[in-house]
Each structure stands twice: as C-alpha cells, then as structure tokens.
Amino acid sequence: MANKDELIELIELVVDDVYGELDVPSVAGRDQWRATVVRTAADLRAMVLRHPWIAPELSQVGLVHIGPNALRTASGLLARFEAAGFPPDETERALGTLMANVVGIAISEAAYLSLIARSGRTEQEWVAEVRPAFDEAARTHPPLREASSARQDAHPRQIRDADFAYGLERVLDGLAARLGA
C-alpha cells in the first residue's frame, strides 16, 4: 500500500494530467489579450466541471501547481498579461487574481453540481424543488426575492454561465484599468 506522500504525489500527477486537457492559445497581440484570457478561463472552468472530483484537490493545494501541464497553462496566461502591457511587477498578480476567481467559482460550482447529482435529479428539477423554500426564506428580504424571481424562468445552466461571464468580465475590467494607470 502506498504511503501518504506517495498518494499525494499520485494525486498531483492526476491533477496535472487533467490540466493537460487545456489548450492555451499562442500569444496574441496587445489588443487580443482579453479574448485569449477569456477563452482560457472558460476552458479552465469547463475542465473543473468535467472533472468535479478535482475541485477538492484544487482547493486543498491552493493555486500552486508545479506539474508540467499546470505550469504550461500558467506560463501561457502570464504571456497574455505580458503581451497586454502589464508592468513586470503586476503580471504575476494579474494571473493570480484571474486564477483565484476562475478556480474559486469553478470549485463552488462543481460542489453545487455534485450535490445535485447525488440527489438523482436534474438541475432544473432540483432548483424547482428548492424554489418554494427559498421564496419562503426570502420573504422578509424583498430585494433578494425580486432579484431571484427575475431569473426564475431561465435555465439554471444559463444563469451559471451568465454569472461566470459577468464575474470574469468585471475582474478583467479591473485588470484592464491597470493598463491605463
């Protein structure tokens, strides 16, 4: 039987193998950095959602992965920020901010989807079942209830995708503002 260190090493290898699924686009021009970062961020999120078992591993290890595939991904993203014109002392921070946002959201989303999968229901069925309890709990919080009600007819996947895109765009807006500073 493998000892604890061997098991951790094996898990790190498997996590890095999953990172190998990501196709990091080649360095684009200064005006294309954002589109390539958005694509890679969406691919990273999709990778975590395809392999929800990886979420706890990513959260335990944090944002430091030293396998060749993880390093290739990080290096490729870092090159995007450099091409965009971020100062050298900010490129790594920009990368860290992006990764914390994307990985954090993807881990949370994977946990949510795993909970639903264990229920044996589809996401739509699960949300419909939980909705009355949420509405009752939010009865004394009208703004929360109204905001939720405004999106109740949308498919839950569309809501998750739109929320991810919104958050990613706001993070990138903040980073882009640094380029003009």
Coordinates of N, CA and C in Angstrom, one line a residue:
M1 N 0.9 -1.2 0.0 CA 0.0 0.0 0.0 C 0.9 1.2 0.0
A2 N 0.5 2.2 -0.7 CA 1.3 3.5 -0.9 C 1.2 4.3 0.4
N3 N 2.3 4.9 0.8 CA 2.2 5.8 2.0 C 1.5 7.1 1.6
K4 N 1.4 8.0 2.6 CA 0.7 9.3 2.4 C 1.4 10.1 1.3
D5 N 2.7 10.2 1.4 CA 3.4 11.1 0.4 C 3.3 10.6 -1.0
E6 N 3.3 9.2 -1.1 CA 3.1 8.7 -2.5 C 1.7 8.9 -3.0
L7 N 0.8 8.8 -2.1 CA -0.6 9.1 -2.6 C -0.8 10.6 -3.0
I8 N -0.2 11.5 -2.2 CA -0.3 12.9 -2.6 C 0.4 13.2 -3.9
E9 N 1.5 12.5 -4.1 CA 2.3 12.7 -5.4 C 1.4 12.1 -6.5
L10 N 0.8 11.0 -6.3 CA -0.1 10.4 -7.4 C -1.3 11.4 -7.7
I11 N -1.9 11.9 -6.7 CA -3.0 12.9 -6.9 C -2.5 14.1 -7.7
E12 N -1.3 14.6 -7.3 CA -0.7 15.7 -8.1 C -0.5 15.4 -9.5
L13 N -0.1 14.2 -9.8 CA 0.2 13.8 -11.2 C -1.2 13.7 -12.0
V14 N -2.2 13.2 -11.3 CA -3.5 13.1 -12.0 C -4.1 14.5 -12.2
V15 N -4.0 15.4 -11.2 CA -4.4 16.8 -11.4 C -3.7 17.4 -12.6
D16 N -2.4 17.2 -12.7 CA -1.6 17.8 -13.8 C -2.0 17.1 -15.1
D17 N -2.4 15.9 -15.1 CA -2.8 15.2 -16.3 C -4.1 15.9 -16.8
V18 N -5.0 16.2 -15.9 CA -6.3 16.9 -16.3 C -5.9 18.3 -16.8
Y19 N -5.0 19.0 -16.2 CA -4.5 20.3 -16.8 C -4.1 20.1 -18.2
G20 N -3.6 19.0 -18.6 CA -3.2 18.7 -20.0 C -4.3 18.8 -21.0
E21 N -5.5 18.8 -20.5 CA -6.7 19.0 -21.5 C -6.8 20.4 -22.0
L22 N -6.2 21.4 -21.3 CA -6.3 22.8 -21.7 C -5.4 23.1 -22.8
D23 N -6.0 23.8 -23.8 CA -5.2 24.3 -24.9 C -5.0 25.8 -24.7
V24 N -3.8 26.2 -24.4 CA -3.5 27.6 -24.1 C -3.2 28.2 -25.5
P25 N -4.0 29.2 -25.9 CA -3.7 29.8 -27.2 C -2.3 30.5 -27.2
S26 N -1.8 30.6 -28.4 CA -0.5 31.2 -28.6 C -0.6 32.7 -28.3
V27 N 0.5 33.3 -28.0 CA 0.5 34.7 -27.6 C -0.1 35.5 -28.7
A28 N -1.1 36.3 -28.3 CA -1.7 37.2 -29.2 C -1.2 38.6 -29.1
G29 N -1.6 39.5 -30.0 CA -1.2 40.9 -29.9 C -1.8 41.6 -28.7
R30 N -1.3 42.8 -28.4 CA -1.7 43.6 -27.3 C -3.2 43.7 -27.2
D31 N -3.9 43.9 -28.4 CA -5.3 44.1 -28.4 C -6.1 42.8 -28.3
Q32 N -5.5 41.7 -28.3 CA -6.2 40.4 -28.3 C -6.0 39.7 -26.9
W33 N -5.3 40.3 -26.0 CA -5.1 39.6 -24.7 C -6.3 39.2 -24.0
R34 N -7.3 40.0 -24.0 CA -8.5 39.8 -23.2 C -9.3 38.6 -23.8
A35 N -9.4 38.5 -25.1 CA -10.2 37.4 -25.7 C -9.5 36.1 -25.4
T36 N -8.2 36.1 -25.5 CA -7.5 34.8 -25.2 C -7.6 34.4 -23.8
V37 N -7.5 35.4 -22.9 CA -7.7 35.1 -21.4 C -9.1 34.6 -21.1
V38 N -10.1 35.2 -21.7 CA -11.5 34.8 -21.6 C -11.6 33.3 -22.0
R39 N -11.1 33.0 -23.2 CA -11.2 31.6 -23.7 C -10.5 30.6 -22.7
T40 N -9.3 30.9 -22.3 CA -8.6 30.0 -21.4 C -9.3 29.9 -20.0
A41 N -9.9 31.0 -19.5 CA -10.6 31.0 -18.3 C -11.9 30.1 -18.4
A42 N -12.6 30.2 -19.5 CA -13.8 29.4 -19.8 C -13.4 27.9 -19.9
D43 N -12.3 27.7 -20.5 CA -11.8 26.3 -20.7 C -11.4 25.7 -19.3
L44 N -10.8 26.5 -18.5 CA -10.4 26.0 -17.1 C -11.6 25.7 -16.3
R45 N -12.6 26.6 -16.4 CA -13.9 26.3 -15.7 C -14.5 25.0 -16.2
A46 N -14.6 24.9 -17.5 CA -15.2 23.7 -18.1 C -14.4 22.4 -17.7
M47 N -13.1 22.5 -17.6 CA -12.3 21.4 -17.1 C -12.7 20.9 -15.7
V48 N -12.8 21.9 -14.8 CA -13.2 21.6 -13.4 C -14.6 21.0 -13.4
L49 N -15.5 21.5 -14.2 CA -16.9 21.0 -14.2 C -17.0 19.6 -14.9
R50 N -16.0 19.3 -15.8 CA -16.0 17.9 -16.4 C -15.5 16.9 -15.4
H51 N -14.6 17.4 -14.5 CA -13.9 16.5 -13.5 C -14.2 17.1 -12.1
P52 N -15.4 17.0 -11.6 CA -15.7 17.6 -10.3 C -14.9 17.1 -9.2
W53 N -14.4 15.9 -9.3 CA -13.6 15.3 -8.3 C -12.3 16.1 -8.0
I54 N -11.9 16.9 -9.0 CA -10.7 17.7 -8.9 C -10.9 18.9 -8.0
A55 N -12.1 19.3 -7.8 CA -12.4 20.6 -7.1 C -11.7 20.5 -5.7
P56 N -12.0 19.5 -4.9 CA -11.3 19.4 -3.5 C -9.8 19.4 -3.6
E57 N -9.3 18.8 -4.7 CA -7.8 18.8 -4.8 C -7.3 20.2 -5.1
L58 N -8.0 20.9 -5.9 CA -7.6 22.3 -6.3 C -7.7 23.2 -5.0
S59 N -8.7 23.0 -4.3 CA -8.9 23.8 -3.1 C -7.9 23.5 -2.0
Q60 N -7.5 22.3 -1.9 CA -6.5 21.9 -0.8 C -5.1 22.3 -1.2
V61 N -4.8 22.2 -2.4 CA -3.4 22.6 -2.9 C -3.3 24.1 -3.0
G62 N -4.5 24.7 -3.2 CA -4.5 26.2 -3.4 C -4.2 26.5 -4.9
L63 N -3.5 27.5 -5.1 CA -3.3 27.9 -6.5 C -1.9 27.6 -7.0
V64 N -1.2 26.7 -6.3 CA 0.1 26.4 -6.7 C 0.2 24.9 -7.2
H65 N 0.5 24.8 -8.5 CA 0.6 23.5 -9.1 C 1.9 23.6 -9.9
I66 N 2.7 22.6 -9.7 CA 4.1 22.6 -10.3 C 4.3 21.5 -11.4
G67 N 3.2 20.8 -11.8 CA 3.3 19.9 -12.8 C 3.5 20.6 -14.2
P68 N 4.0 19.9 -15.2 CA 4.3 20.5 -16.5 C 3.1 21.1 -17.2
N69 N 2.0 20.4 -17.1 CA 0.8 21.0 -17.7 C 0.2 22.2 -17.0
A70 N 0.2 22.2 -15.7 CA -0.3 23.3 -14.9 C 0.7 24.5 -15.2
L71 N 2.0 24.2 -15.2 CA 2.9 25.3 -15.5 C 2.8 25.8 -16.9
R72 N 2.5 25.0 -17.8 CA 2.3 25.4 -19.2 C 1.1 26.4 -19.3
T73 N 0.1 26.0 -18.6 CA -1.1 26.9 -18.6 C -0.8 28.2 -17.9
A74 N -0.2 28.2 -16.7 CA 0.1 29.4 -16.0 C 1.1 30.3 -16.9
S75 N 2.1 29.7 -17.5 CA 3.0 30.4 -18.3 C 2.4 31.0 -19.5
G76 N 1.5 30.3 -20.1 CA 0.7 30.8 -21.3 C -0.1 32.0 -20.9
L77 N -0.8 31.9 -19.7 CA -1.6 33.1 -19.3 C -0.7 34.3 -18.9
L78 N 0.4 34.0 -18.3 CA 1.3 35.0 -17.9 C 1.8 35.8 -19.2
A79 N 2.0 35.0 -20.2 CA 2.5 35.6 -21.5 C 1.4 36.5 -22.1
R80 N 0.1 36.2 -21.8 CA -1.0 37.1 -22.3 C -1.0 38.4 -21.6
F81 N -0.7 38.3 -20.3 CA -0.7 39.6 -19.5 C 0.5 40.4 -19.9
E82 N 1.6 39.8 -20.2 CA 2.8 40.5 -20.6 C 2.6 41.1 -22.0
A83 N 1.9 40.4 -22.9 CA 1.6 40.9 -24.2 C 0.7 42.1 -24.1
A84 N -0.2 42.1 -23.1 CA -1.2 43.2 -22.9 C -0.5 44.5 -22.5
G85 N 0.7 44.3 -21.9 CA 1.4 45.5 -21.5 C 1.4 45.7 -20.0
F86 N 1.0 44.7 -19.2 CA 1.1 44.8 -17.8 C 2.6 45.0 -17.4
P87 N 2.8 45.9 -16.4 CA 4.2 46.0 -15.9 C 4.7 44.7 -15.3
P88 N 6.0 44.4 -15.4 CA 6.5 43.1 -15.0 C 6.1 42.8 -13.5
D89 N 6.0 43.8 -12.6 CA 5.7 43.5 -11.3 C 4.2 43.2 -11.0
E90 N 3.4 43.4 -12.1 CA 2.0 43.1 -12.0 C 1.5 41.9 -12.7
T91 N 2.3 41.3 -13.6 CA 1.9 40.2 -14.4 C 1.5 39.0 -13.6
E92 N 2.3 38.7 -12.6 CA 2.0 37.5 -11.8 C 0.8 37.8 -10.9
R93 N 0.6 39.0 -10.4 CA -0.5 39.4 -9.6 C -1.8 39.3 -10.5
A94 N -1.7 39.7 -11.7 CA -2.9 39.6 -12.6 C -3.3 38.2 -12.8
L95 N -2.3 37.3 -13.0 CA -2.5 35.9 -13.2 C -3.1 35.3 -11.9
G96 N -2.6 35.7 -10.8 CA -3.1 35.1 -9.5 C -4.6 35.6 -9.3
T97 N -4.9 36.8 -9.6 CA -6.2 37.3 -9.5 C -7.2 36.5 -10.4
L98 N -6.8 36.4 -11.6 CA -7.6 35.6 -12.6 C -7.8 34.2 -12.1
M99 N -6.8 33.5 -11.7 CA -6.9 32.1 -11.3 C -7.7 32.0 -10.0
A100 N -7.5 32.8 -9.1 CA -8.3 32.8 -7.9 C -9.8 32.9 -8.2
N101 N -10.1 33.8 -9.1 CA -11.5 34.0 -9.4 C -12.1 32.8 -10.2
V102 N -11.4 32.3 -11.2 CA -11.9 31.2 -12.0 C -12.0 29.9 -11.2
V103 N -10.9 29.6 -10.6 CA -10.8 28.3 -9.8 C -11.8 28.4 -8.6
G104 N -11.9 29.5 -8.0 CA -12.8 29.6 -6.9 C -14.3 29.4 -7.3
I105 N -14.7 30.1 -8.4 CA -16.0 29.9 -8.9 C -16.2 28.5 -9.4
A106 N -15.3 27.9 -10.1 CA -15.4 26.6 -10.6 C -15.5 25.5 -9.5
I107 N -14.8 25.7 -8.4 CA -14.8 24.8 -7.3 C -16.2 24.8 -6.7
S108 N -16.7 26.0 -6.4 CA -18.0 26.2 -5.8 C -19.1 25.6 -6.8
E109 N -19.0 25.8 -8.0 CA -20.0 25.3 -9.0 C -19.9 23.8 -9.1
A110 N -18.7 23.2 -9.0 CA -18.6 21.8 -9.1 C -19.2 21.1 -7.8
A111 N -19.0 21.8 -6.7 CA -19.7 21.2 -5.5 C -21.2 21.3 -5.6
Y112 N -21.7 22.4 -6.1 CA -23.1 22.6 -6.3 C -23.7 21.5 -7.2
L113 N -23.0 21.3 -8.3 CA -23.5 20.3 -9.3 C -23.3 18.8 -8.7
S114 N -22.3 18.6 -7.9 CA -22.2 17.3 -7.3 C -23.3 17.0 -6.3
L115 N -23.7 18.0 -5.6 CA -24.8 17.9 -4.6 C -26.1 17.5 -5.4
I116 N -26.3 18.2 -6.5 CA -27.5 17.9 -7.3 C -27.4 16.5 -7.9
A117 N -26.2 16.1 -8.4 CA -26.1 14.8 -9.0 C -26.4 13.7 -7.9
R118 N -26.0 13.9 -6.7 CA -26.3 13.0 -5.6 C -27.8 12.9 -5.3
S119 N -28.5 13.9 -5.7 CA -29.9 13.9 -5.4 C -30.7 13.1 -6.4
G120 N -30.0 12.8 -7.5 CA -30.7 12.0 -8.6 C -31.6 12.8 -9.5
R121 N -31.6 14.1 -9.3 CA -32.5 15.0 -10.1 C -31.6 15.8 -11.1
T122 N -32.3 16.3 -12.1 CA -31.7 17.2 -13.0 C -31.5 18.6 -12.2
E123 N -30.7 19.4 -12.8 CA -30.5 20.7 -12.1 C -31.8 21.5 -12.1
Q124 N -32.6 21.4 -13.2 CA -33.9 22.1 -13.3 C -34.9 21.6 -12.2
E125 N -34.9 20.3 -12.1 CA -35.8 19.7 -11.1 C -35.4 20.1 -9.7
W126 N -34.1 20.0 -9.4 CA -33.6 20.4 -8.1 C -33.9 21.8 -7.7
V127 N -33.7 22.7 -8.7 CA -34.0 24.1 -8.4 C -35.4 24.3 -8.2
A128 N -36.3 23.7 -9.0 CA -37.7 23.8 -8.9 C -38.2 23.3 -7.5
E129 N -37.5 22.3 -7.0 CA -37.9 21.7 -5.7 C -37.5 22.6 -4.6
V130 N -36.4 23.3 -4.7 CA -35.8 24.1 -3.7 C -36.5 25.5 -3.7
R131 N -37.0 25.9 -4.8 CA -37.5 27.3 -5.0 C -38.6 27.7 -4.0
P132 N -39.6 26.9 -3.7 CA -40.6 27.3 -2.6 C -39.9 27.6 -1.3
A133 N -39.0 26.8 -0.9 CA -38.3 27.0 0.4 C -37.5 28.3 0.4
F134 N -36.8 28.6 -0.8 CA -36.1 29.8 -0.9 C -37.0 31.0 -0.9
D135 N -38.1 30.9 -1.6 CA -39.1 32.0 -1.6 C -39.6 32.3 -0.2
E136 N -39.9 31.3 0.5 CA -40.4 31.5 1.9 C -39.3 32.1 2.8
A137 N -38.1 31.6 2.7 CA -37.0 32.1 3.5 C -36.7 33.6 3.1
A138 N -36.8 33.9 1.8 CA -36.5 35.3 1.4 C -37.7 36.2 1.5
R139 N -38.8 35.8 2.1 CA -40.0 36.6 2.2 C -39.7 37.9 2.9
T140 N -38.8 37.9 3.9 CA -38.5 39.1 4.6 C -37.3 39.9 4.0
H141 N -36.9 39.5 2.8 CA -35.8 40.1 2.1 C -36.3 40.4 0.7
P142 N -37.2 41.4 0.5 CA -37.8 41.6 -0.8 C -36.8 41.8 -2.0
P143 N -35.7 42.6 -1.8 CA -34.8 42.7 -2.9 C -34.1 41.4 -3.4
L144 N -33.8 40.5 -2.4 CA -33.2 39.2 -2.7 C -34.3 38.4 -3.5
R145 N -35.5 38.4 -3.0 CA -36.5 37.6 -3.6 C -36.8 38.1 -5.0
E146 N -36.9 39.4 -5.2 CA -37.2 40.0 -6.5 C -36.1 39.7 -7.5
A147 N -34.8 39.8 -7.1 CA -33.7 39.5 -8.0 C -33.7 38.1 -8.4
S148 N -34.0 37.2 -7.5 CA -34.1 35.7 -7.8 C -35.3 35.5 -8.7
S149 N -36.4 36.1 -8.4 CA -37.7 35.9 -9.2 C -37.5 36.3 -10.6
A150 N -36.7 37.4 -10.8 CA -36.5 37.9 -12.2 C -35.8 36.9 -13.1
R151 N -35.1 35.9 -12.5 CA -34.4 34.9 -13.3 C -34.9 33.5 -13.2
Q152 N -36.1 33.4 -12.6 CA -36.6 32.1 -12.3 C -37.0 31.3 -13.6
D153 N -37.3 32.0 -14.7 CA -37.7 31.3 -15.9 C -36.5 30.9 -16.7
A154 N -35.3 31.3 -16.4 CA -34.1 31.0 -17.1 C -33.6 29.6 -16.7
H155 N -33.0 28.9 -17.6 CA -32.4 27.6 -17.3 C -31.2 27.8 -16.3
P156 N -31.1 27.0 -15.3 CA -30.1 27.2 -14.3 C -28.7 27.2 -14.9
R157 N -28.5 26.4 -16.0 CA -27.1 26.5 -16.7 C -26.9 27.8 -17.3
Q158 N -27.9 28.4 -17.9 CA -27.7 29.7 -18.5 C -27.4 30.8 -17.4
I159 N -28.0 30.6 -16.2 CA -27.7 31.6 -15.1 C -26.3 31.4 -14.7
R160 N -25.9 30.2 -14.5 CA -24.5 29.9 -14.1 C -23.5 30.5 -15.1
D161 N -23.7 30.2 -16.4 CA -22.9 30.7 -17.4 C -22.8 32.2 -17.4
A162 N -24.0 32.9 -17.3 CA -24.0 34.3 -17.3 C -23.3 34.9 -16.1
D163 N -23.5 34.3 -14.9 CA -22.9 34.8 -13.7 C -21.3 34.6 -13.8
F164 N -20.9 33.5 -14.4 CA -19.4 33.3 -14.6 C -18.9 34.4 -15.5
A165 N -19.6 34.6 -16.6 CA -19.1 35.6 -17.6 C -19.1 37.0 -17.0
Y166 N -20.1 37.3 -16.2 CA -20.2 38.6 -15.6 C -19.0 38.8 -14.7
G167 N -18.8 37.9 -13.8 CA -17.7 38.0 -12.8 C -16.3 38.1 -13.5
L168 N -16.1 37.2 -14.5 CA -14.9 37.2 -15.3 C -14.7 38.6 -16.0
E169 N -15.7 39.1 -16.6 CA -15.6 40.4 -17.2 C -15.3 41.5 -16.3
R170 N -15.9 41.5 -15.1 CA -15.6 42.5 -14.1 C -14.1 42.4 -13.6
V171 N -13.6 41.2 -13.4 CA -12.2 41.0 -13.0 C -11.3 41.6 -14.1
L172 N -11.6 41.2 -15.3 CA -10.8 41.7 -16.5 C -10.9 43.2 -16.6
D173 N -12.1 43.8 -16.4 CA -12.3 45.2 -16.4 C -11.3 45.9 -15.4
G174 N -11.3 45.3 -14.2 CA -10.4 45.9 -13.2 C -8.9 45.8 -13.6
L175 N -8.6 44.6 -14.2 CA -7.2 44.4 -14.6 C -6.9 45.4 -15.8
A176 N -7.8 45.5 -16.7 CA -7.6 46.4 -17.9 C -7.4 47.8 -17.4
A177 N -8.1 48.2 -16.3 CA -7.9 49.6 -15.8 C -6.5 49.8 -15.4
R178 N -5.8 48.8 -15.0 CA -4.4 49.0 -14.5 C -3.5 49.3 -15.7
L179 N -3.9 48.8 -16.9 CA -3.1 49.1 -18.1 C -3.1 50.6 -18.4
G180 N -4.2 51.3 -18.1 CA -4.2 52.7 -18.3 C -3.6 53.6 -17.2
A181 N -3.3 52.9 -16.1 CA -2.8 53.6 -14.9 C -1.4 54.1 -15.1

